[in-house]
Amino acid sequence: QVYLVESGGGSVQSGGSLRLSCAASGDTYSRYSMAWFRQAPGKEREGVASLRPDGSTNYAEFLKGRFTISQDNAENTLYLYINSLKPEDTALYYCAARRYYRGRSYAALNPYNYDYWGQGTQVTVSS
């Protein structure tokens, strides 16, 4: 079992930047694939970015170039750097984890492939 807590959200003007953090605790000895998702009111949860233990990443096509995912293993913290924020980026952002098994593939941006979730952090972008 791993516990995830997001932070770093807030209100920002269009064109600004934010750094979201996801602190992990509990069973941090196991290997996990990590990801960020977001959900706006009235919309389905959508994948933003993912990071696997082998270092491979996946980004949503419409976000690639503005969002960057990274991890500090020493601090057990996952980050999401967001640049050039737009009003349509307004959403509740979630951190998620999946147990990693070497050699097995899966759809990295499909929320149903993840087992552990944080409570989310709100990002609001004004125009």
PDB file of C-alpha atoms in Angstrom:
ATOM      1  CA  GLN A   1       0.000   0.000   0.000  1.00  0.00           C
ATOM      2  CA  VAL A   2       1.265   3.455  -0.928  1.00  0.00           C
ATOM      3  CA  TYR A   3      -0.253   6.765   0.135  1.00  0.00           C
ATOM      4  CA  LEU A   4      -0.177   9.818  -2.125  1.00  0.00           C
ATOM      5  CA  VAL A   5      -0.644  13.478  -1.201  1.00  0.00           C
ATOM      6  CA  GLU A   6      -0.699  16.232  -3.838  1.00  0.00           C
ATOM      7  CA  SER A   7       0.163  19.885  -3.291  1.00  0.00           C
ATOM      8  CA  GLY A   8       1.182  22.981  -5.247  1.00  0.00           C
ATOM      9  CA  GLY A   9      -2.112  23.873  -6.889  1.00  0.00           C
ATOM     10  CA  GLY A  10      -3.625  27.337  -6.769  1.00  0.00           C
ATOM     11  CA  SER A  11      -4.889  30.274  -8.803  1.00  0.00           C
ATOM     12  CA  VAL A  12      -2.718  31.704 -11.568  1.00  0.00           C
ATOM     13  CA  GLN A  13      -3.147  34.039 -14.535  1.00  0.00           C
ATOM     14  CA  SER A  14      -3.087  32.772 -18.103  1.00  0.00           C
ATOM     15  CA  GLY A  15       0.497  32.282 -19.261  1.00  0.00           C
ATOM     16  CA  GLY A  16       1.820  31.576 -15.783  1.00  0.00           C
ATOM     17  CA  SER A  17       3.526  28.467 -14.417  1.00  0.00           C
ATOM     18  CA  LEU A  18       3.028  26.012 -11.555  1.00  0.00           C
ATOM     19  CA  ARG A  19       4.851  23.063 -10.007  1.00  0.00           C
ATOM     20  CA  LEU A  20       2.649  20.334  -8.591  1.00  0.00           C
ATOM     21  CA  SER A  21       4.067  17.846  -6.077  1.00  0.00           C
ATOM     22  CA  CYS A  22       3.013  14.335  -5.050  1.00  0.00           C
ATOM     23  CA  ALA A  23       4.542  12.962  -1.849  1.00  0.00           C
ATOM     24  CA  ALA A  24       4.507   9.160  -1.450  1.00  0.00           C
ATOM     25  CA  SER A  25       4.611   7.220   1.804  1.00  0.00           C
ATOM     26  CA  GLY A  26       3.919   3.694   3.036  1.00  0.00           C
ATOM     27  CA  ASP A  27       5.382   0.884   0.907  1.00  0.00           C
ATOM     28  CA  THR A  28       8.016   2.886  -0.937  1.00  0.00           C
ATOM     29  CA  TYR A  29      10.290  -0.153  -1.293  1.00  0.00           C
ATOM     30  CA  SER A  30       8.226  -1.551  -4.166  1.00  0.00           C
ATOM     31  CA  ARG A  31       8.577  -0.214  -7.702  1.00  0.00           C
ATOM     32  CA  TYR A  32       5.771   1.905  -9.130  1.00  0.00           C
ATOM     33  CA  SER A  33       4.797   3.570 -12.354  1.00  0.00           C
ATOM     34  CA  MET A  34       3.509   7.066 -11.628  1.00  0.00           C
ATOM     35  CA  ALA A  35       1.155   9.397 -13.457  1.00  0.00           C
ATOM     36  CA  TRP A  36      -0.776  12.655 -13.333  1.00  0.00           C
ATOM     37  CA  PHE A  37      -4.434  12.950 -14.314  1.00  0.00           C
ATOM     38  CA  ARG A  38      -6.882  15.841 -14.280  1.00  0.00           C
ATOM     39  CA  GLN A  39     -10.634  16.257 -14.162  1.00  0.00           C
ATOM     40  CA  ALA A  40     -12.696  19.374 -14.866  1.00  0.00           C
ATOM     41  CA  PRO A  41     -16.331  19.782 -13.734  1.00  0.00           C
ATOM     42  CA  GLY A  42     -18.654  17.822 -16.009  1.00  0.00           C
ATOM     43  CA  LYS A  43     -15.738  16.127 -17.786  1.00  0.00           C
ATOM     44  CA  GLU A  44     -14.197  12.656 -17.570  1.00  0.00           C
ATOM     45  CA  ARG A  45     -10.818  12.121 -15.962  1.00  0.00           C
ATOM     46  CA  GLU A  46      -8.033  12.413 -18.532  1.00  0.00           C
ATOM     47  CA  GLY A  47      -4.395  11.403 -18.510  1.00  0.00           C
ATOM     48  CA  VAL A  48      -1.761  14.137 -18.450  1.00  0.00           C
ATOM     49  CA  ALA A  49       1.639  12.440 -18.119  1.00  0.00           C
ATOM     50  CA  SER A  50       3.238   9.239 -16.830  1.00  0.00           C
ATOM     51  CA  LEU A  51       6.688   8.102 -15.700  1.00  0.00           C
ATOM     52  CA  ARG A  52       7.902   4.492 -15.431  1.00  0.00           C
ATOM     53  CA  PRO A  53      10.852   3.167 -13.375  1.00  0.00           C
ATOM     54  CA  ASP A  54      12.825   2.653 -16.600  1.00  0.00           C
ATOM     55  CA  GLY A  55      12.611   6.405 -17.207  1.00  0.00           C
ATOM     56  CA  SER A  56      10.163   6.292 -20.098  1.00  0.00           C
ATOM     57  CA  THR A  57       7.478   8.978 -20.219  1.00  0.00           C
ATOM     58  CA  ASN A  58       4.148   9.504 -21.931  1.00  0.00           C
ATOM     59  CA  TYR A  59       2.312  12.784 -22.472  1.00  0.00           C
ATOM     60  CA  ALA A  60      -1.132  13.652 -23.742  1.00  0.00           C
ATOM     61  CA  GLU A  61      -0.689  14.921 -27.300  1.00  0.00           C
ATOM     62  CA  PHE A  62      -2.472  18.211 -26.691  1.00  0.00           C
ATOM     63  CA  LEU A  63      -0.317  18.953 -23.619  1.00  0.00           C
ATOM     64  CA  LYS A  64       3.101  17.876 -24.863  1.00  0.00           C
ATOM     65  CA  GLY A  65       5.590  20.723 -24.750  1.00  0.00           C
ATOM     66  CA  ARG A  66       3.939  22.570 -21.855  1.00  0.00           C
ATOM     67  CA  PHE A  67       3.923  19.818 -19.187  1.00  0.00           C
ATOM     68  CA  THR A  68       6.940  17.979 -17.771  1.00  0.00           C
ATOM     69  CA  ILE A  69       6.876  15.026 -15.351  1.00  0.00           C
ATOM     70  CA  SER A  70       9.837  14.142 -13.118  1.00  0.00           C
ATOM     71  CA  GLN A  71      10.654  12.366  -9.846  1.00  0.00           C
ATOM     72  CA  ASP A  72      13.002  12.838  -6.901  1.00  0.00           C
ATOM     73  CA  ASN A  73      13.612   9.279  -5.677  1.00  0.00           C
ATOM     74  CA  ALA A  74      15.501  10.413  -2.575  1.00  0.00           C
ATOM     75  CA  GLU A  75      12.428  12.320  -1.390  1.00  0.00           C
ATOM     76  CA  ASN A  76       9.813   9.921  -2.837  1.00  0.00           C
ATOM     77  CA  THR A  77       8.195  12.863  -4.587  1.00  0.00           C
ATOM     78  CA  LEU A  78       6.686  13.135  -8.068  1.00  0.00           C
ATOM     79  CA  TYR A  79       6.502  16.509  -9.822  1.00  0.00           C
ATOM     80  CA  LEU A  80       4.533  18.044 -12.655  1.00  0.00           C
ATOM     81  CA  TYR A  81       5.875  21.285 -14.130  1.00  0.00           C
ATOM     82  CA  ILE A  82       3.268  23.250 -16.046  1.00  0.00           C
ATOM     83  CA  ASN A  83       4.163  26.201 -18.289  1.00  0.00           C
ATOM     84  CA  SER A  84       2.075  28.624 -20.346  1.00  0.00           C
ATOM     85  CA  LEU A  85      -1.090  27.808 -18.455  1.00  0.00           C
ATOM     86  CA  LYS A  86      -4.412  28.315 -20.223  1.00  0.00           C
ATOM     87  CA  PRO A  87      -7.948  28.707 -18.812  1.00  0.00           C
ATOM     88  CA  GLU A  88      -8.803  25.266 -20.215  1.00  0.00           C
ATOM     89  CA  ASP A  89      -6.151  23.770 -17.906  1.00  0.00           C
ATOM     90  CA  THR A  90      -8.421  24.532 -14.948  1.00  0.00           C
ATOM     91  CA  ALA A  91      -9.131  21.206 -13.219  1.00  0.00           C
ATOM     92  CA  LEU A  92      -8.516  19.027 -10.188  1.00  0.00           C
ATOM     93  CA  TYR A  93      -5.148  17.339 -10.709  1.00  0.00           C
ATOM     94  CA  TYR A  94      -4.551  13.827  -9.328  1.00  0.00           C
ATOM     95  CA  CYS A  95      -1.430  11.795  -8.689  1.00  0.00           C
ATOM     96  CA  ALA A  96      -1.664   8.018  -9.236  1.00  0.00           C
ATOM     97  CA  ALA A  97       0.531   4.919  -8.828  1.00  0.00           C
ATOM     98  CA  ARG A  98       0.633   1.403 -10.283  1.00  0.00           C
ATOM     99  CA  ARG A  99       2.786  -1.553  -9.194  1.00  0.00           C
ATOM    100  CA  TYR A 100       5.548  -2.035 -11.756  1.00  0.00           C
ATOM    101  CA  TYR A 101       6.335  -5.399 -13.347  1.00  0.00           C
ATOM    102  CA  ARG A 102       9.341  -5.478 -15.656  1.00  0.00           C
ATOM    103  CA  GLY A 103       8.559  -6.447 -19.233  1.00  0.00           C
ATOM    104  CA  ARG A 104       4.820  -5.845 -19.002  1.00  0.00           C
ATOM    105  CA  SER A 105       3.141  -3.145 -21.054  1.00  0.00           C
ATOM    106  CA  TYR A 106      -0.055  -1.188 -20.484  1.00  0.00           C
ATOM    107  CA  ALA A 107      -1.817   2.009 -21.557  1.00  0.00           C
ATOM    108  CA  ALA A 108       0.044   4.534 -19.416  1.00  0.00           C
ATOM    109  CA  LEU A 109      -2.597   7.268 -19.590  1.00  0.00           C
ATOM    110  CA  ASN A 110      -5.613   5.065 -18.869  1.00  0.00           C
ATOM    111  CA  PRO A 111      -6.840   5.788 -15.311  1.00  0.00           C
ATOM    112  CA  TYR A 112      -8.201   2.238 -14.936  1.00  0.00           C
ATOM    113  CA  ASN A 113      -4.636   0.902 -14.947  1.00  0.00           C
ATOM    114  CA  TYR A 114      -3.777   2.645 -11.669  1.00  0.00           C
ATOM    115  CA  ASP A 115      -4.443   1.350  -8.161  1.00  0.00           C
ATOM    116  CA  TYR A 116      -3.535   4.169  -5.785  1.00  0.00           C
ATOM    117  CA  TRP A 117      -4.715   7.784  -5.890  1.00  0.00           C
ATOM    118  CA  GLY A 118      -4.236  11.036  -4.031  1.00  0.00           C
ATOM    119  CA  GLN A 119      -7.057  13.411  -3.113  1.00  0.00           C
ATOM    120  CA  GLY A 120      -6.192  15.930  -5.827  1.00  0.00           C
ATOM    121  CA  THR A 121      -5.005  19.538  -5.914  1.00  0.00           C
ATOM    122  CA  GLN A 122      -6.989  22.317  -7.587  1.00  0.00           C
ATOM    123  CA  VAL A 123      -5.525  24.388 -10.423  1.00  0.00           C
ATOM    124  CA  THR A 124      -7.475  27.464 -11.520  1.00  0.00           C
ATOM    125  CA  VAL A 125      -6.310  29.593 -14.463  1.00  0.00           C
ATOM    126  CA  SER A 126      -7.866  33.000 -15.083  1.00  0.00           C
ATOM    127  CA  SER A 127      -7.974  34.727 -18.461  1.00  0.00           C
TER     128      SER A 127
END
